[in-house]
Coordinates of N, CA, C and O and ligand atoms in Angstrom, one line a residue:
M1 N 18.2 -25.0 -2.5 CA 17.2 -24.1 -2.0 C 17.7 -23.1 -1.1 O 18.5 -23.4 -0.2
A2 N 17.4 -21.8 -1.3 CA 17.9 -20.8 -0.5 C 17.3 -20.9 0.9 O 16.1 -21.2 1.1
A3 N 18.1 -20.6 1.9 CA 17.6 -20.6 3.3 C 16.9 -19.3 3.6 O 17.1 -18.3 3.0
K4 N 16.0 -19.4 4.6 CA 15.3 -18.2 5.1 C 16.3 -17.2 5.7 O 17.1 -17.6 6.5
P5 N 16.3 -15.9 5.2 CA 17.2 -15.0 5.7 C 16.9 -14.7 7.2 O 15.8 -14.9 7.7
A6 N 18.0 -14.4 8.0 CA 17.9 -14.2 9.4 C 16.9 -13.0 9.7 O 16.2 -13.0 10.7
H7 N 17.0 -12.0 8.8 CA 16.2 -10.8 9.0 C 15.4 -10.6 7.7 O 15.9 -10.3 6.7
T8 N 14.1 -10.8 7.8 CA 13.2 -10.8 6.7 C 12.7 -9.4 6.4 O 12.0 -8.8 7.3
I9 N 12.9 -8.9 5.2 CA 12.4 -7.6 4.8 C 11.3 -7.8 3.8 O 11.5 -8.5 2.8
G10 N 10.2 -7.2 4.1 CA 9.0 -7.2 3.1 C 8.7 -5.9 2.6 O 9.0 -4.8 3.2
I11 N 8.2 -5.9 1.3 CA 7.7 -4.6 0.7 C 6.2 -4.7 0.6 O 5.7 -5.6 0.1
Y12 N 5.5 -3.6 1.1 CA 4.1 -3.5 0.8 C 3.9 -2.3 -0.2 O 4.0 -1.2 0.2
P13 N 3.8 -2.6 -1.5 CA 3.7 -1.6 -2.5 C 2.3 -1.1 -2.8 O 1.4 -1.9 -2.6
G14 N 2.2 0.1 -3.3 CA 0.8 0.5 -3.7 C 0.8 1.9 -4.1 O 1.8 2.6 -4.1
S15 N -0.4 2.4 -4.5 CA -0.6 3.8 -4.8 C -0.9 4.6 -3.6 O -0.5 5.8 -3.5
F16 N -1.6 4.0 -2.6 CA -1.9 4.7 -1.4 C -2.4 6.1 -1.6 O -1.9 7.0 -0.9
D17 N -3.4 6.3 -2.4 CA -3.9 7.7 -2.8 C -5.3 7.9 -2.3 O -6.2 7.9 -3.1
P18 N -5.6 8.0 -1.0 CA -4.7 7.9 0.1 C -4.8 6.5 0.8 O -5.5 5.7 0.4
I19 N -4.0 6.4 1.9 CA -4.0 5.2 2.7 C -5.4 5.1 3.4 O -6.0 6.1 3.8
T20 N -6.0 3.9 3.4 CA -7.3 3.6 4.0 C -7.1 2.7 5.2 O -6.0 2.2 5.4
N21 N -8.2 2.5 6.0 CA -8.1 1.6 7.1 C -7.9 0.1 6.6 O -7.4 -0.7 7.4
G22 N -8.2 -0.2 5.4 CA -7.9 -1.5 4.8 C -6.4 -1.7 4.7 O -5.9 -2.7 5.1
H23 N -5.7 -0.7 4.1 CA -4.3 -0.7 4.0 C -3.6 -0.9 5.4 O -2.7 -1.6 5.6
L24 N -4.2 -0.1 6.3 CA -3.6 0.0 7.7 C -3.7 -1.4 8.4 O -2.8 -1.9 9.1
D25 N -4.9 -2.0 8.1 CA -5.1 -3.4 8.7 C -4.1 -4.3 8.1 O -3.6 -5.2 8.8
L26 N -3.8 -4.2 6.8 CA -2.8 -5.1 6.2 C -1.4 -4.8 6.8 O -0.7 -5.8 7.0
I27 N -1.1 -3.6 7.0 CA 0.2 -3.3 7.6 C 0.3 -3.9 9.0 O 1.3 -4.6 9.3
A28 N -0.8 -3.8 9.8 CA -0.8 -4.4 11.1 C -0.6 -5.9 11.0 O 0.1 -6.5 11.9
R29 N -1.1 -6.6 10.0 CA -0.9 -8.0 9.8 C 0.5 -8.3 9.3 O 1.2 -9.2 9.7
G30 N 1.0 -7.5 8.4 CA 2.3 -7.7 7.7 C 3.4 -7.6 8.7 O 4.4 -8.4 8.6
V31 N 3.4 -6.7 9.6 CA 4.5 -6.5 10.6 C 4.7 -7.8 11.4 O 5.8 -7.9 12.0
K32 N 3.7 -8.6 11.5 CA 3.8 -9.8 12.3 C 4.6 -10.9 11.5 O 5.0 -11.9 12.1
V33 N 4.7 -10.8 10.2 CA 5.3 -11.9 9.4 C 6.7 -11.5 8.9 O 7.4 -12.4 8.3
V34 N 7.1 -10.3 9.0 CA 8.5 -9.9 8.6 C 9.1 -9.1 9.7 O 8.5 -8.7 10.6
D35 N 10.5 -9.0 9.6 CA 11.2 -8.2 10.6 C 11.1 -6.8 10.3 O 11.1 -5.9 11.3
R36 N 11.1 -6.4 9.1 CA 11.0 -5.0 8.7 C 10.1 -4.9 7.5 O 10.2 -5.7 6.5
L37 N 9.1 -4.0 7.5 CA 8.2 -3.8 6.4 C 8.4 -2.4 5.8 O 8.4 -1.4 6.5
I38 N 8.6 -2.4 4.5 CA 8.8 -1.1 3.8 C 7.5 -0.9 3.0 O 7.1 -1.6 2.2
V39 N 6.8 0.2 3.4 CA 5.6 0.6 2.7 C 6.0 1.5 1.6 O 6.6 2.6 1.9
A40 N 5.8 1.1 0.3 CA 6.5 1.8 -0.8 C 5.4 2.3 -1.7 O 4.6 1.6 -2.3
V41 N 5.4 3.7 -1.9 CA 4.5 4.3 -2.8 C 5.0 4.4 -4.2 O 6.2 4.8 -4.4
L42 N 4.2 4.0 -5.1 CA 4.7 4.0 -6.5 C 4.6 5.4 -7.1 O 3.6 6.1 -6.9
R43 N 5.7 5.8 -7.7 CA 5.8 7.1 -8.4 C 5.3 6.9 -9.8 O 6.1 6.3 -10.6
N44 N 4.1 7.2 -10.1 CA 3.6 6.9 -11.4 C 3.1 8.2 -12.1 O 2.1 8.7 -11.8
E45 N 3.9 8.6 -13.1 CA 3.6 9.8 -13.8 C 2.3 9.8 -14.6 O 1.7 10.8 -14.9
S46 N 2.0 8.5 -15.0 CA 0.8 8.4 -15.9 C -0.5 8.5 -15.2 O -1.6 8.8 -15.8
K47 N -0.5 8.3 -13.9 CA -1.8 8.4 -13.1 C -2.0 9.8 -12.6 O -1.0 10.5 -12.4
Q48 N -3.2 10.2 -12.5 CA -3.5 11.6 -12.0 C -3.9 11.4 -10.5 O -5.1 11.3 -10.2
P49 N -3.0 11.5 -9.6 CA -3.3 11.2 -8.2 C -4.0 12.4 -7.5 O -3.8 13.5 -8.0
L50 N -4.7 12.2 -6.5 CA -5.3 13.3 -5.7 C -4.2 13.9 -4.8 O -4.1 15.1 -4.7
F51 N -3.4 13.1 -4.3 CA -2.3 13.6 -3.4 C -0.9 13.3 -4.1 O -0.8 12.2 -4.7
S52 N 0.0 14.2 -3.9 CA 1.4 14.0 -4.4 C 2.0 12.8 -3.6 O 1.6 12.5 -2.6
V53 N 3.1 12.3 -4.2 CA 3.8 11.2 -3.5 C 4.2 11.7 -2.2 O 4.1 10.9 -1.2
E54 N 4.7 12.9 -2.1 CA 5.2 13.4 -0.8 C 4.1 13.5 0.2 O 4.2 13.1 1.4
E55 N 2.9 13.9 -0.2 CA 1.8 14.0 0.7 C 1.3 12.6 1.2 O 1.0 12.4 2.3
R56 N 1.4 11.7 0.2 CA 1.0 10.3 0.6 C 1.9 9.7 1.6 O 1.5 9.0 2.5
K57 N 3.2 10.0 1.4 CA 4.2 9.5 2.3 C 4.0 10.1 3.7 O 4.2 9.5 4.7
E58 N 3.7 11.4 3.7 CA 3.5 12.1 5.0 C 2.4 11.5 5.7 O 2.5 11.2 6.9
M59 N 1.3 11.2 5.0 CA 0.1 10.6 5.7 C 0.4 9.2 6.2 O 0.1 8.8 7.3
L60 N 1.1 8.5 5.4 CA 1.5 7.1 5.8 C 2.4 7.2 7.0 O 2.1 6.4 8.0
R61 N 3.4 8.1 7.0 CA 4.3 8.1 8.2 C 3.5 8.5 9.5 O 3.7 7.9 10.5
E62 N 2.5 9.4 9.3 CA 1.7 9.8 10.4 C 1.0 8.6 11.1 O 0.8 8.5 12.3
V63 N 0.5 7.7 10.2 CA -0.4 6.6 10.7 C 0.3 5.3 11.0 O -0.3 4.4 11.6
V64 N 1.6 5.2 10.6 CA 2.3 4.0 11.0 C 3.3 4.2 12.1 O 4.2 3.4 12.4
R65 N 3.2 5.4 12.7 CA 4.2 5.8 13.8 C 4.3 4.7 14.9 O 5.4 4.6 15.4
E66 N 3.2 4.1 15.2 CA 3.3 3.1 16.3 C 4.1 1.8 16.0 O 4.4 1.0 16.9
Y67 N 4.5 1.7 14.7 CA 5.2 0.5 14.3 C 6.7 0.8 14.1 O 7.1 1.4 13.1
P68 N 7.6 0.4 15.1 CA 9.0 0.8 14.9 C 9.7 0.1 13.7 O 10.7 0.5 13.2
N69 N 9.1 -1.0 13.3 CA 9.7 -1.8 12.2 C 9.1 -1.5 10.8 O 9.3 -2.3 9.9
V70 N 8.4 -0.4 10.7 CA 7.8 0.0 9.4 C 8.5 1.3 8.9 O 8.7 2.3 9.6
E71 N 8.9 1.2 7.6 CA 9.5 2.4 7.0 C 8.6 2.8 5.8 O 8.0 1.9 5.1
V72 N 8.5 4.1 5.5 CA 7.8 4.5 4.4 C 8.7 5.1 3.3 O 9.7 5.8 3.6
D73 N 8.5 4.6 2.1 CA 9.5 5.1 1.0 C 8.7 5.2 -0.3 O 7.4 4.9 -0.3
S74 N 9.3 5.5 -1.4 CA 8.6 5.5 -2.7 C 9.6 4.9 -3.7 O 10.8 4.8 -3.4
F75 N 9.0 4.5 -4.8 CA 9.9 3.9 -5.8 C 9.3 4.1 -7.2 O 8.2 4.5 -7.4
D76 N 10.2 4.0 -8.2 CA 9.7 4.0 -9.6 C 10.5 2.8 -10.3 O 11.3 2.2 -9.7
G77 N 10.1 2.5 -11.5 CA 10.6 1.4 -12.2 C 10.0 0.1 -11.7 O 8.9 0.1 -11.1
L78 N 10.7 -1.0 -12.0 CA 10.1 -2.3 -11.6 C 10.1 -2.5 -10.1 O 11.1 -2.3 -9.4
L79 N 9.0 -3.0 -9.6 CA 8.9 -3.3 -8.2 C 9.9 -4.3 -7.7 O 10.5 -4.1 -6.6
V80 N 10.1 -5.4 -8.5 CA 11.1 -6.4 -8.0 C 12.5 -5.9 -8.0 O 13.3 -6.3 -7.2
D81 N 12.8 -4.9 -8.9 CA 14.2 -4.3 -8.9 C 14.3 -3.5 -7.6 O 15.4 -3.5 -6.9
Y82 N 13.3 -2.7 -7.3 CA 13.3 -1.9 -6.0 C 13.5 -2.9 -4.8 O 14.3 -2.6 -4.0
A83 N 12.6 -3.9 -4.8 CA 12.7 -4.9 -3.7 C 14.1 -5.5 -3.5 O 14.6 -5.5 -2.4
S84 N 14.7 -5.8 -4.7 CA 16.0 -6.4 -4.6 C 17.0 -5.4 -4.1 O 17.9 -5.7 -3.2
R85 N 16.9 -4.1 -4.6 CA 17.9 -3.1 -4.1 C 17.7 -2.9 -2.6 O 18.7 -2.7 -1.9
R86 N 16.5 -3.1 -2.1 CA 16.3 -2.9 -0.6 C 16.5 -4.2 0.2 O 16.3 -4.2 1.4
G87 N 16.9 -5.2 -0.5 CA 17.2 -6.5 0.3 C 16.0 -7.2 0.7 O 16.0 -8.0 1.6
A88 N 14.8 -6.9 0.1 CA 13.6 -7.5 0.5 C 13.4 -8.9 -0.3 O 13.8 -9.0 -1.4
T89 N 12.8 -9.8 0.4 CA 12.6 -11.1 -0.2 C 11.1 -11.4 -0.3 O 10.7 -12.4 -0.9
L90 N 10.3 -10.5 0.2 CA 8.8 -10.7 0.2 C 8.1 -9.5 -0.3 O 8.5 -8.4 0.0
I91 N 7.1 -9.7 -1.1 CA 6.2 -8.6 -1.5 C 4.8 -8.9 -0.9 O 4.3 -10.1 -1.0
L92 N 4.3 -8.0 -0.2 CA 3.0 -8.2 0.5 C 1.9 -7.5 -0.3 O 2.0 -6.3 -0.6
R93 N 0.8 -8.2 -0.6 CA -0.3 -7.6 -1.3 C -1.6 -8.0 -0.6 O -1.7 -9.2 -0.1
G94 N -2.6 -7.1 -0.6 CA -3.9 -7.4 0.1 C -4.9 -7.9 -1.0 O -4.9 -7.4 -2.1
I95 N -5.7 -8.9 -0.6 CA -6.8 -9.4 -1.5 C -8.1 -9.1 -0.7 O -8.2 -9.5 0.4
R96 N -9.0 -8.4 -1.3 CA -10.2 -8.1 -0.7 C -11.3 -9.1 -1.1 O -11.9 -9.8 -0.3
A97 N -11.4 -9.3 -2.4 CA -12.5 -10.2 -2.9 C -11.9 -11.0 -4.1 O -10.8 -10.6 -4.5
I98 N -12.6 -11.9 -4.6 CA -12.1 -12.8 -5.6 C -11.8 -11.9 -6.9 O -10.9 -12.2 -7.6
S99 N -12.5 -10.8 -7.0 CA -12.3 -9.9 -8.1 C -10.9 -9.3 -8.1 O -10.3 -8.9 -9.2
D100 N -10.2 -9.2 -7.0 CA -8.9 -8.7 -6.9 C -7.9 -9.8 -7.4 O -6.8 -9.5 -7.8
Y101 N -8.3 -11.0 -7.3 CA -7.3 -12.1 -7.4 C -6.7 -12.2 -8.8 O -5.5 -12.4 -8.9
E102 N -7.5 -12.0 -9.8 CA -6.9 -12.3 -11.2 C -5.8 -11.3 -11.5 O -4.7 -11.8 -11.9
G103 N -6.0 -10.0 -11.3 CA -5.0 -9.0 -11.5 C -3.8 -9.3 -10.6 O -2.6 -9.1 -11.1
E104 N -4.0 -9.6 -9.4 CA -2.9 -9.8 -8.4 C -2.1 -11.1 -8.8 O -0.9 -11.1 -8.7
L105 N -2.8 -12.1 -9.3 CA -2.1 -13.3 -9.7 C -1.2 -13.0 -10.9 O 0.0 -13.4 -10.9
Q106 N -1.7 -12.2 -11.8 CA -0.9 -11.9 -13.0 C 0.4 -11.1 -12.6 O 1.5 -11.4 -13.1
M107 N 0.2 -10.1 -11.7 CA 1.3 -9.4 -11.3 C 2.3 -10.2 -10.5 O 3.5 -10.2 -10.7
A108 N 1.8 -11.1 -9.6 CA 2.7 -11.9 -8.8 C 3.5 -12.9 -9.7 O 4.7 -13.1 -9.5
L109 N 2.8 -13.4 -10.7 CA 3.5 -14.4 -11.6 C 4.6 -13.7 -12.5 O 5.7 -14.2 -12.7
M110 N 4.2 -12.5 -12.9 CA 5.2 -11.7 -13.7 C 6.4 -11.3 -12.8 O 7.5 -11.5 -13.3
N111 N 6.1 -10.9 -11.6 CA 7.2 -10.5 -10.7 C 8.1 -11.8 -10.4 O 9.3 -11.7 -10.3
R112 N 7.4 -12.9 -10.3 CA 8.2 -14.2 -10.0 C 9.1 -14.5 -11.2 O 10.2 -15.0 -11.1
R113 N 8.5 -14.3 -12.5 CA 9.3 -14.5 -13.6 C 10.5 -13.6 -13.7 O 11.6 -14.0 -14.1
L114 N 10.3 -12.4 -13.3 CA 11.4 -11.4 -13.4 C 12.5 -11.7 -12.3 O 13.7 -11.5 -12.6
R115 N 12.0 -12.0 -11.1 CA 13.0 -12.3 -10.0 C 12.4 -13.4 -9.2 O 11.7 -13.2 -8.2
P116 N 12.7 -14.7 -9.5 CA 12.2 -15.8 -8.9 C 12.5 -15.9 -7.4 O 11.8 -16.6 -6.6
E117 N 13.5 -15.2 -7.0 CA 13.9 -15.3 -5.5 C 13.0 -14.5 -4.6 O 13.1 -14.6 -3.4
I118 N 12.1 -13.6 -5.2 CA 11.2 -12.8 -4.4 C 9.8 -13.4 -4.4 O 9.3 -13.7 -5.5
E119 N 9.3 -13.7 -3.2 CA 8.0 -14.3 -3.1 C 6.9 -13.2 -2.9 O 7.2 -12.2 -2.2
T120 N 5.7 -13.4 -3.4 CA 4.6 -12.6 -3.1 C 3.7 -13.3 -2.1 O 3.4 -14.5 -2.2
I121 N 3.3 -12.6 -1.1 CA 2.4 -13.1 -0.1 C 1.1 -12.3 -0.2 O 1.1 -11.1 -0.1
F122 N 0.0 -13.0 -0.3 CA -1.3 -12.3 -0.3 C -1.9 -12.5 1.1 O -1.9 -13.6 1.7
M123 N -2.4 -11.4 1.6 CA -3.1 -11.4 2.9 C -4.5 -10.8 2.8 O -4.7 -10.0 1.9
M124 N -5.4 -11.2 3.6 CA -6.7 -10.7 3.6 C -6.9 -9.7 4.7 O -6.6 -10.0 5.9
A125 N -7.4 -8.5 4.4 CA -7.8 -7.5 5.4 C -9.0 -8.1 6.2 O -9.7 -9.0 5.7
G126 N -9.2 -7.6 7.4 CA -10.4 -8.1 8.2 C -11.6 -7.8 7.4 O -11.7 -6.9 6.6
E127 N -12.7 -8.6 7.6 CA -13.9 -8.5 6.8 C -14.5 -7.1 6.9 O -15.0 -6.6 5.9
A128 N -14.3 -6.4 8.0 CA -14.8 -5.1 8.2 C -14.2 -4.1 7.2 O -14.7 -3.0 7.0
H129 N -13.1 -4.5 6.6 CA -12.4 -3.6 5.7 C -12.4 -4.0 4.3 O -11.8 -3.4 3.4
S130 N -13.1 -5.1 4.0 CA -12.9 -5.8 2.7 C -13.6 -5.0 1.6 O -13.3 -5.4 0.4
F131 N -14.4 -4.0 1.9 CA -15.0 -3.3 0.8 C -14.4 -1.9 0.6 O -14.8 -1.2 -0.3
I132 N -13.4 -1.6 1.4 CA -12.8 -0.2 1.3 C -11.8 -0.1 0.2 O -10.9 -1.0 0.0
S133 N -11.9 0.9 -0.6 CA -10.8 1.2 -1.6 C -10.6 2.7 -1.6 O -11.6 3.5 -1.3
S134 N -9.4 3.1 -1.9 CA -9.1 4.6 -2.0 C -10.1 5.3 -3.0 O -10.6 6.4 -2.7
R135 N -10.3 4.6 -4.1 CA -11.2 5.2 -5.1 C -12.6 5.4 -4.6 O -13.1 6.5 -4.8
L136 N -13.2 4.4 -3.9 CA -14.5 4.6 -3.5 C -14.6 5.6 -2.3 O -15.6 6.4 -2.3
V137 N -13.6 5.6 -1.5 CA -13.6 6.6 -0.4 C -13.7 8.0 -1.0 O -14.4 8.9 -0.5
K138 N -12.9 8.3 -2.0 CA -12.8 9.6 -2.7 C -14.2 9.9 -3.3 O -14.7 11.0 -3.2
E139 N -14.8 8.9 -3.9 CA -16.1 9.1 -4.6 C -17.1 9.5 -3.5 O -17.9 10.4 -3.7
V140 N -17.2 8.7 -2.4 CA -18.2 9.0 -1.4 C -18.0 10.3 -0.8 O -19.0 11.1 -0.6
I141 N -16.8 10.7 -0.5 CA -16.6 12.1 0.2 C -17.0 13.2 -0.8 O -17.6 14.2 -0.4
R142 N -16.6 13.0 -2.1 CA -17.0 14.0 -3.1 C -18.5 14.2 -3.2 O -19.0 15.3 -3.5
L143 N -19.2 13.1 -3.0 CA -20.7 13.2 -3.2 C -21.4 13.4 -1.8 O -22.6 13.2 -1.7
G144 N -20.6 13.8 -0.8 CA -21.2 14.2 0.4 C -21.5 13.1 1.4 O -22.2 13.3 2.4
G145 N -21.0 11.9 1.2 CA -21.2 10.8 2.1 C -20.2 10.8 3.3 O -19.3 11.5 3.3
D146 N -20.6 10.0 4.3 CA -19.8 9.9 5.5 C -18.7 8.8 5.4 O -19.0 7.6 5.1
I147 N -17.5 9.2 5.6 CA -16.4 8.2 5.5 C -15.7 7.9 6.8 O -14.7 7.3 6.9
T148 N -16.4 8.2 7.9 CA -15.9 8.0 9.2 C -15.6 6.5 9.4 O -16.4 5.6 9.0
G149 N -14.4 6.2 9.9 CA -14.0 4.8 10.1 C -13.4 4.1 8.9 O -13.0 2.9 9.0
L150 N -13.4 4.7 7.7 CA -12.9 4.1 6.5 C -11.5 4.5 6.3 O -10.7 3.7 5.6
V151 N -11.1 5.6 6.8 CA -9.7 6.1 6.7 C -9.2 6.6 8.0 O -10.1 6.9 8.8
P152 N -7.9 6.6 8.3 CA -7.5 7.1 9.6 C -7.9 8.6 9.7 O -7.9 9.3 8.7
P153 N -8.2 9.1 11.0 CA -8.7 10.5 11.1 C -7.8 11.6 10.4 O -8.4 12.4 9.8
P154 N -6.5 11.5 10.5 CA -5.7 12.6 9.8 C -5.9 12.6 8.3 O -5.9 13.6 7.7
V155 N -6.2 11.4 7.8 CA -6.4 11.3 6.3 C -7.8 11.8 6.0 O -8.0 12.5 5.0
E156 N -8.7 11.6 6.9 CA -10.1 12.1 6.7 C -10.0 13.7 6.6 O -10.6 14.3 5.7
V157 N -9.3 14.3 7.5 CA -9.1 15.7 7.5 C -8.5 16.2 6.2 O -9.1 17.1 5.6
R158 N -7.5 15.6 5.7 CA -6.8 16.0 4.5 C -7.8 15.8 3.3 O -7.8 16.6 2.4
L159 N -8.5 14.7 3.3 CA -9.5 14.5 2.2 C -10.5 15.5 2.1 O -10.9 16.0 1.0
K160 N -11.0 15.9 3.3 CA -12.1 16.9 3.3 C -11.6 18.3 2.8 O -12.2 19.0 2.1
K161 N -10.3 18.6 3.3 CA -9.7 19.8 2.8 C -9.5 19.8 1.3 O -9.9 20.8 0.6
R162 N -9.0 18.7 0.8 CA -8.7 18.7 -0.6 C -9.9 18.6 -1.5 O -10.0 19.3 -2.5
L163 N -10.9 17.8 -1.1 CA -12.1 17.6 -1.9 C -13.2 18.5 -1.7 O -14.1 18.8 -2.5
L164 N -13.4 19.0 -0.4 CA -14.5 19.8 -0.1 C -14.1 21.2 0.3 O -14.9 22.1 0.6
G165 N -12.8 21.5 0.3 CA -12.3 22.8 0.7 C -12.5 23.1 2.2 O -12.5 24.3 2.5
A166 N -12.7 22.1 3.0 CA -12.9 22.3 4.4 C -11.7 22.9 5.1 O -10.6 22.6 4.6
K167 N -11.8 23.7 6.1 CA -10.7 24.3 6.8 C -10.0 23.3 7.7 O -10.7 22.4 8.3
Ligands
LIG201 O1 -2.2 0.2 -5.1 P1 -2.1 -0.3 -6.5 O2 -2.3 0.8 -7.5 O3 -3.0 -1.5 -6.7 O4 -0.5 -0.9 -6.6 C1 -0.1 -1.4 -7.9 C2 1.5 -1.6 -7.8 C3 2.2 -0.3 -7.3 C4 1.8 -2.7 -6.8 C5 1.9 -2.0 -9.2 O5 1.4 -1.1 -10.2 C6 3.4 -2.1 -9.4 O6 4.1 -2.9 -8.8 N1 4.0 -1.2 -10.2 C7 5.4 -1.1 -10.4 C8 5.8 -1.4 -11.9 C9 6.1 -2.9 -12.1 O7 6.9 -3.5 -11.4 N2 5.3 -3.5 -13.0 C10 5.4 -4.9 -13.3 C11 4.7 -5.7 -12.3 S1 3.8 -6.9 -12.9

């Protein structure tokens, strides 16, 4: 059985289009269980994102500044291959409700089959964040709803600019 590495590196992967307070809550929890956390944005040509990968990374960097052990990066190809290249032994994923579980379980088991040495850890965001998703935040703002408290303030500004043309 492999011993626990002296310096644990975790990857928190996702689309982050854009980062929400739910993601941020998970990062705050994740930094307590690893020595270094890499927040990794998937470069996915097939999805039509609202923000480019570079914009998403910029927003992430802005809001994780307070954590010295968090790095923001992007990846393409298989997540487990990226994790391995970066020396990570853990993949961190958030579970909001039971509806997230099935898809997450499938991904975690596939990732384990591909690289058994990498573990997936599921964490729950605080209850106050358990209903937030990037998709819903974008829908609410598009339809004129209030998203205060659902995303970090600099992200709210960017969302309003992009979706409502606000200055
Ligand atoms: O924020 P999301 O969109 O739920 O994140 C999904 C993500 C990026 C974790 C997932 O799509 C992923 O890991 N993609 C990389 C490709 C890959 O490794 N596929 C096989 C995993 S089962």
